[in-house]
Short mmCIF file of C-alpha atoms in Angstrom, two decimals:
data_model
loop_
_atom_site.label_atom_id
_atom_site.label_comp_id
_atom_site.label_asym_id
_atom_site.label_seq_id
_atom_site.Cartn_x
_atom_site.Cartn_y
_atom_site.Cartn_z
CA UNK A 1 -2.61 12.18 6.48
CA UNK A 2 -3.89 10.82 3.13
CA UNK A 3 -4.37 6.60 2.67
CA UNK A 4 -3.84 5.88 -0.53
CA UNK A 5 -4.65 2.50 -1.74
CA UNK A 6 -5.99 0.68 -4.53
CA UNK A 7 -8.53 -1.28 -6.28
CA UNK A 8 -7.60 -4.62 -7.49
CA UNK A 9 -7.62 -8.14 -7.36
CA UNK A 10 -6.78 -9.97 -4.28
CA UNK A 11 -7.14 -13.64 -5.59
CA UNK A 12 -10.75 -14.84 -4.86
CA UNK A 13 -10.36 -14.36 -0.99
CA UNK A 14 -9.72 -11.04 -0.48
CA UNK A 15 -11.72 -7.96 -0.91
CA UNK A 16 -10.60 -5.48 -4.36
CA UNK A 17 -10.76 -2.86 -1.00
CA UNK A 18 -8.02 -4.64 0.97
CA UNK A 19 -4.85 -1.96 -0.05
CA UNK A 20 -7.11 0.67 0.53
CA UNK A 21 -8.27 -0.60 3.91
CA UNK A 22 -4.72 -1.28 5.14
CA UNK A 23 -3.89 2.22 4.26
CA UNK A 24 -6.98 3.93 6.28
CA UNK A 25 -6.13 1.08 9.39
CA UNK A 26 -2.76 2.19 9.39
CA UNK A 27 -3.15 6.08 9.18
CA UNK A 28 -5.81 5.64 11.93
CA UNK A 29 -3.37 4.23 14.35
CA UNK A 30 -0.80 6.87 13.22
CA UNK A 31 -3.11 9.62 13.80
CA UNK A 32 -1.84 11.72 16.92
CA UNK A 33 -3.93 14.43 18.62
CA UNK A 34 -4.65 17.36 15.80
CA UNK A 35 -4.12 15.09 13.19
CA UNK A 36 -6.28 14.60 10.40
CA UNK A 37 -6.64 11.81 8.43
CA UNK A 38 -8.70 12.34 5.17
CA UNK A 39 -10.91 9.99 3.11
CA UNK A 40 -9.01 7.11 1.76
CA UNK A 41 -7.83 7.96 -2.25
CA UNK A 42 -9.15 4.20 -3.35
CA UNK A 43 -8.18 4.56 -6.96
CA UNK A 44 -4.06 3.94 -8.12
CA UNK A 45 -2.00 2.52 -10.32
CA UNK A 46 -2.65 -1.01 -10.78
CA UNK A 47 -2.05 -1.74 -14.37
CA UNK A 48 0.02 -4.82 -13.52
CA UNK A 49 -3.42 -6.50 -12.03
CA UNK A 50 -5.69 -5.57 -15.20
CA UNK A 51 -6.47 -7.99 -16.79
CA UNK A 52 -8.00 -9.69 -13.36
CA UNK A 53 -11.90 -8.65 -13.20
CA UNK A 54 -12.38 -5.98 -10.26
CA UNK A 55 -9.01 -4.13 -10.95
CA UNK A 56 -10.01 -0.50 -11.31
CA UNK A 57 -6.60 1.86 -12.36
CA UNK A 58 -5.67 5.27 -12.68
CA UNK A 59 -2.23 4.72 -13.91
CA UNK A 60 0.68 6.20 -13.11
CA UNK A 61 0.20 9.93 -14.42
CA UNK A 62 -2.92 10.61 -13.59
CA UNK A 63 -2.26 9.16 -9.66
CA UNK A 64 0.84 11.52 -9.68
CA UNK A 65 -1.14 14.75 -10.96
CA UNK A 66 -3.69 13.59 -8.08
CA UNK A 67 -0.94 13.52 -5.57
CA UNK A 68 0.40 16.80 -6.42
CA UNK A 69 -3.07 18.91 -6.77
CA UNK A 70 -4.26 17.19 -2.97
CA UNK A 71 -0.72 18.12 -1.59
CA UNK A 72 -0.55 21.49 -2.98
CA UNK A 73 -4.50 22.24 -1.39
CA UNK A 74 -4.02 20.31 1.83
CA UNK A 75 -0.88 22.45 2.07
CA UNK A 76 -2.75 25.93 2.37
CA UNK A 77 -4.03 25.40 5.63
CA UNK A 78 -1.96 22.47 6.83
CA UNK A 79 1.73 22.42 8.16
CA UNK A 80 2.59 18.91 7.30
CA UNK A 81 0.93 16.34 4.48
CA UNK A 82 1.80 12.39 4.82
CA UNK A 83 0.48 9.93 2.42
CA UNK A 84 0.51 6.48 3.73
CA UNK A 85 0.92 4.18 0.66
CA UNK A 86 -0.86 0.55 0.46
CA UNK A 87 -0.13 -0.29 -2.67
CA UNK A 88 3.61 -0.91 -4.44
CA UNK A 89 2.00 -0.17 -7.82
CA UNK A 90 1.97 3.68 -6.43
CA UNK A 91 5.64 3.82 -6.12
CA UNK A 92 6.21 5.51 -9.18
CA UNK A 93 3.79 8.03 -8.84
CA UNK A 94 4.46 9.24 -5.13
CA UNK A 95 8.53 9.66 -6.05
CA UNK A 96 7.04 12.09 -8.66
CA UNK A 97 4.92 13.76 -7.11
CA UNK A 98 6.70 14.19 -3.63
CA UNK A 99 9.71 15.56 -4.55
CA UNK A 100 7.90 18.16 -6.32
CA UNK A 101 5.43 19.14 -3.38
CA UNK A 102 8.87 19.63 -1.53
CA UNK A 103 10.48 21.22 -4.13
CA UNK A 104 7.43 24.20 -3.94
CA UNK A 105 8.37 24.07 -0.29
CA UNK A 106 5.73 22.14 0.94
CA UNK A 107 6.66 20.02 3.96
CA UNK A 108 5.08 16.56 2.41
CA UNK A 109 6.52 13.11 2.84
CA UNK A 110 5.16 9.36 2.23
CA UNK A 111 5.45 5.94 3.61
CA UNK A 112 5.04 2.81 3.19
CA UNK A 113 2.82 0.17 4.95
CA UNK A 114 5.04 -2.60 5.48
CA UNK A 115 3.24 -6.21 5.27
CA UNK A 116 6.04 -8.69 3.90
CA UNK A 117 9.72 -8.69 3.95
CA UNK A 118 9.13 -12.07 1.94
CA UNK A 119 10.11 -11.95 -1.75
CA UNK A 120 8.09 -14.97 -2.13
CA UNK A 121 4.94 -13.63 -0.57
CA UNK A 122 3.89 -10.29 -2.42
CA UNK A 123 0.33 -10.00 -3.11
CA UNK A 124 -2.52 -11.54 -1.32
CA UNK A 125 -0.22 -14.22 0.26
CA UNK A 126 0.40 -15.05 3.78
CA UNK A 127 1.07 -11.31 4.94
CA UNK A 128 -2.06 -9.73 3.75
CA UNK A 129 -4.15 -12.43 4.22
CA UNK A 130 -3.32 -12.84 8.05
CA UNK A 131 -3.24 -8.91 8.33
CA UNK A 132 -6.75 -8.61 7.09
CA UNK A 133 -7.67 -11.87 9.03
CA UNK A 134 -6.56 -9.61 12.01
CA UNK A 135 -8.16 -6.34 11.12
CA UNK A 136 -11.61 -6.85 8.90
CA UNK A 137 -11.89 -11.39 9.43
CA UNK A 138 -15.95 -10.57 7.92
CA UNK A 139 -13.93 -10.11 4.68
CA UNK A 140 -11.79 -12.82 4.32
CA UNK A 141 -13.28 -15.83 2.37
CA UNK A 142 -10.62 -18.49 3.79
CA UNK A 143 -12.56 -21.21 2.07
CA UNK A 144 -11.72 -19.82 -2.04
CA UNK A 145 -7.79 -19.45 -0.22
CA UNK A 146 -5.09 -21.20 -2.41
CA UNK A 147 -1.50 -21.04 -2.85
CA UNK A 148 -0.43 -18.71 -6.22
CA UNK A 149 2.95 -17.84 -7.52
CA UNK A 150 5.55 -18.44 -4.63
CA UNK A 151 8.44 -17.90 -6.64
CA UNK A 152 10.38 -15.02 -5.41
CA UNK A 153 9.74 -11.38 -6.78
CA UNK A 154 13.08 -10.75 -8.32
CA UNK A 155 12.89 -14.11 -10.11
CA UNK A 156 9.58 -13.31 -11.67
CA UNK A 157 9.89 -9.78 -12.25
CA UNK A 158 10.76 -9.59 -16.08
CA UNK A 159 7.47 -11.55 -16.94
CA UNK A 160 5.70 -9.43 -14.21
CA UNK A 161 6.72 -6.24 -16.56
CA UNK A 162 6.09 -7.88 -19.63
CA UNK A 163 2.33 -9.07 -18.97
CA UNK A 164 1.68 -8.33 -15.25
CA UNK A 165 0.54 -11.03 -12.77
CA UNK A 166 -1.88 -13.11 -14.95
CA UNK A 167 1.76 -13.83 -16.67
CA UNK A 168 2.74 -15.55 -13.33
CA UNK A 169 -0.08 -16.69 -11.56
CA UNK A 170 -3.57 -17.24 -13.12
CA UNK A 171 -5.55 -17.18 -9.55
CA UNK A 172 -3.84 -13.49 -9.63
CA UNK A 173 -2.16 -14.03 -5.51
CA UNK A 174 1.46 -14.01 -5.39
CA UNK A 175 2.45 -16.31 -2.21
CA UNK A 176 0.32 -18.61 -0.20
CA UNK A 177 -2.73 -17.78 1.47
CA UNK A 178 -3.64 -20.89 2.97
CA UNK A 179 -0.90 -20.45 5.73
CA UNK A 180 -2.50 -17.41 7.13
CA UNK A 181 -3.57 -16.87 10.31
CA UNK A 182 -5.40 -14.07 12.79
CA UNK A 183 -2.35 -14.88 15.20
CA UNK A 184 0.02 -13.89 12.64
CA UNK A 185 -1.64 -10.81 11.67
CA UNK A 186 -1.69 -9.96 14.77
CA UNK A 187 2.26 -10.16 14.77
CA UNK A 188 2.70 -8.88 11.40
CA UNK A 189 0.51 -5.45 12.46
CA UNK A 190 2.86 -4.58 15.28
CA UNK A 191 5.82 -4.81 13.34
CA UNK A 192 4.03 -2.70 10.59
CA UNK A 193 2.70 0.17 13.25
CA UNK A 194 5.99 -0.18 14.93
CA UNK A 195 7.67 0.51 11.44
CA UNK A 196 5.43 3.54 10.48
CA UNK A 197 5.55 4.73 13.94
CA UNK A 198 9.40 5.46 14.36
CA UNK A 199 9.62 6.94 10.29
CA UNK A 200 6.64 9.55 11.43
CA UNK A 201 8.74 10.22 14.89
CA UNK A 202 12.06 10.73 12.52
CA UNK A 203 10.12 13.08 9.82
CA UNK A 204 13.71 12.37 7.18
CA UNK A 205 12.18 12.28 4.21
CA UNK A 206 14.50 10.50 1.00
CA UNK A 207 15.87 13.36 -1.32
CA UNK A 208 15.44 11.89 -3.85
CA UNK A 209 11.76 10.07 -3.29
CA UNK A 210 10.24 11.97 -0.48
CA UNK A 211 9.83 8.75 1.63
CA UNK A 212 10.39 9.06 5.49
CA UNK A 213 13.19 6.48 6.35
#
């Protein structure tokens, strides 16, 4: 199991860390007997945050090639390879690189960790905020917490593409932070584990994207 995250902006009360630390919480939980889960890949693609300080990206092509050269190595002694995505800028890169681990018959599938169902609340709102809140509170600075962009994602997604976030939000947080709460993170993590959980049991991955459903 391989968490892949990122490093980029989380507004100014959240850690550059906290995709990346989702990802490793979450494949820890996963992680049955004779599993194992191997350093976190920190690095994505994040180009939508650069222009915030802190936002270190691979891009999309270089992420992919990453994928693919990890999955094909892991694969020589391994019988199954999961990546456990934290980050929605690495969409485009794991349904490339996936599909063609499976396609050299390579038994390799991804998912996602699931923090919001909110279009509103996207990006270091009230979903990540609580979750970390719940799973690292030293690195949550609640007191720099205030509401960004709550406008909903499909709403704001044609300025998103043409400058990234600083084109809808100048703090860089897309949501509302200050709602968050360790009680809700709480919540929100058992919903996510509960998620990831039954896709792992299924082992279907997508066709077309390599995601388990």
């Amino acid at each position: 199991m391989l968490p892949l995250g990122a490093t980029e902006q989380h507004g100014a009360h959240l850690p550059t860390q906290t995709d990346t630390l989702l990802a490793t919480a979450t494949a820890d939980a996963l992680a049955a007997a004779g599993v194992l889960v191997l350093p976190a890949l920190a690095y994505g693609a994040s180009g939508e945050h650069q222009s915030f300080p802190g936002t270190v990206s691979t891009g999309t092509d270089a992420l992919a090639q990453t994928l693919i050269e990890l999955g094909r190595s892991v694969s020589t002694w391994a019988t199954r390879f999961a990546v456990v995505n934290g980050h929605g800028g690495n969409l485009d890169a794991l349904r490339r690189a996936v599909p063609l681990l499976r396609h050299e018959g390579r038994d390799a599938a991804w998912l996602p960790c699931r923090t919001s169902v909110d279009p509103a609340d996207t990006h270091a709102g009230h979903a990540e905020t609580s979750l970390m809140l719940h799973l690292h509170p030293d690195l949550v600075r609640m007191d720099r917490a205030a509401p960004g962009c709550t406008r909903p994602l499909a709403e704001i997604l044609p300025a998103l593409r043409d400058g990234g976030v600083a084109a809808v939000s100048p703090s860089g947080v897309l949501g509302d932070p200050t709602t968050a709460t360790a009680f809700d993170g709480r919540r929100l993590w058992d919903e996510l584990l509960a998620d990831a959980r039954g896709r792992l049991a299924r082992w279907a991955p997508g066709d077309s994207d390599g995601m388990l459903r």
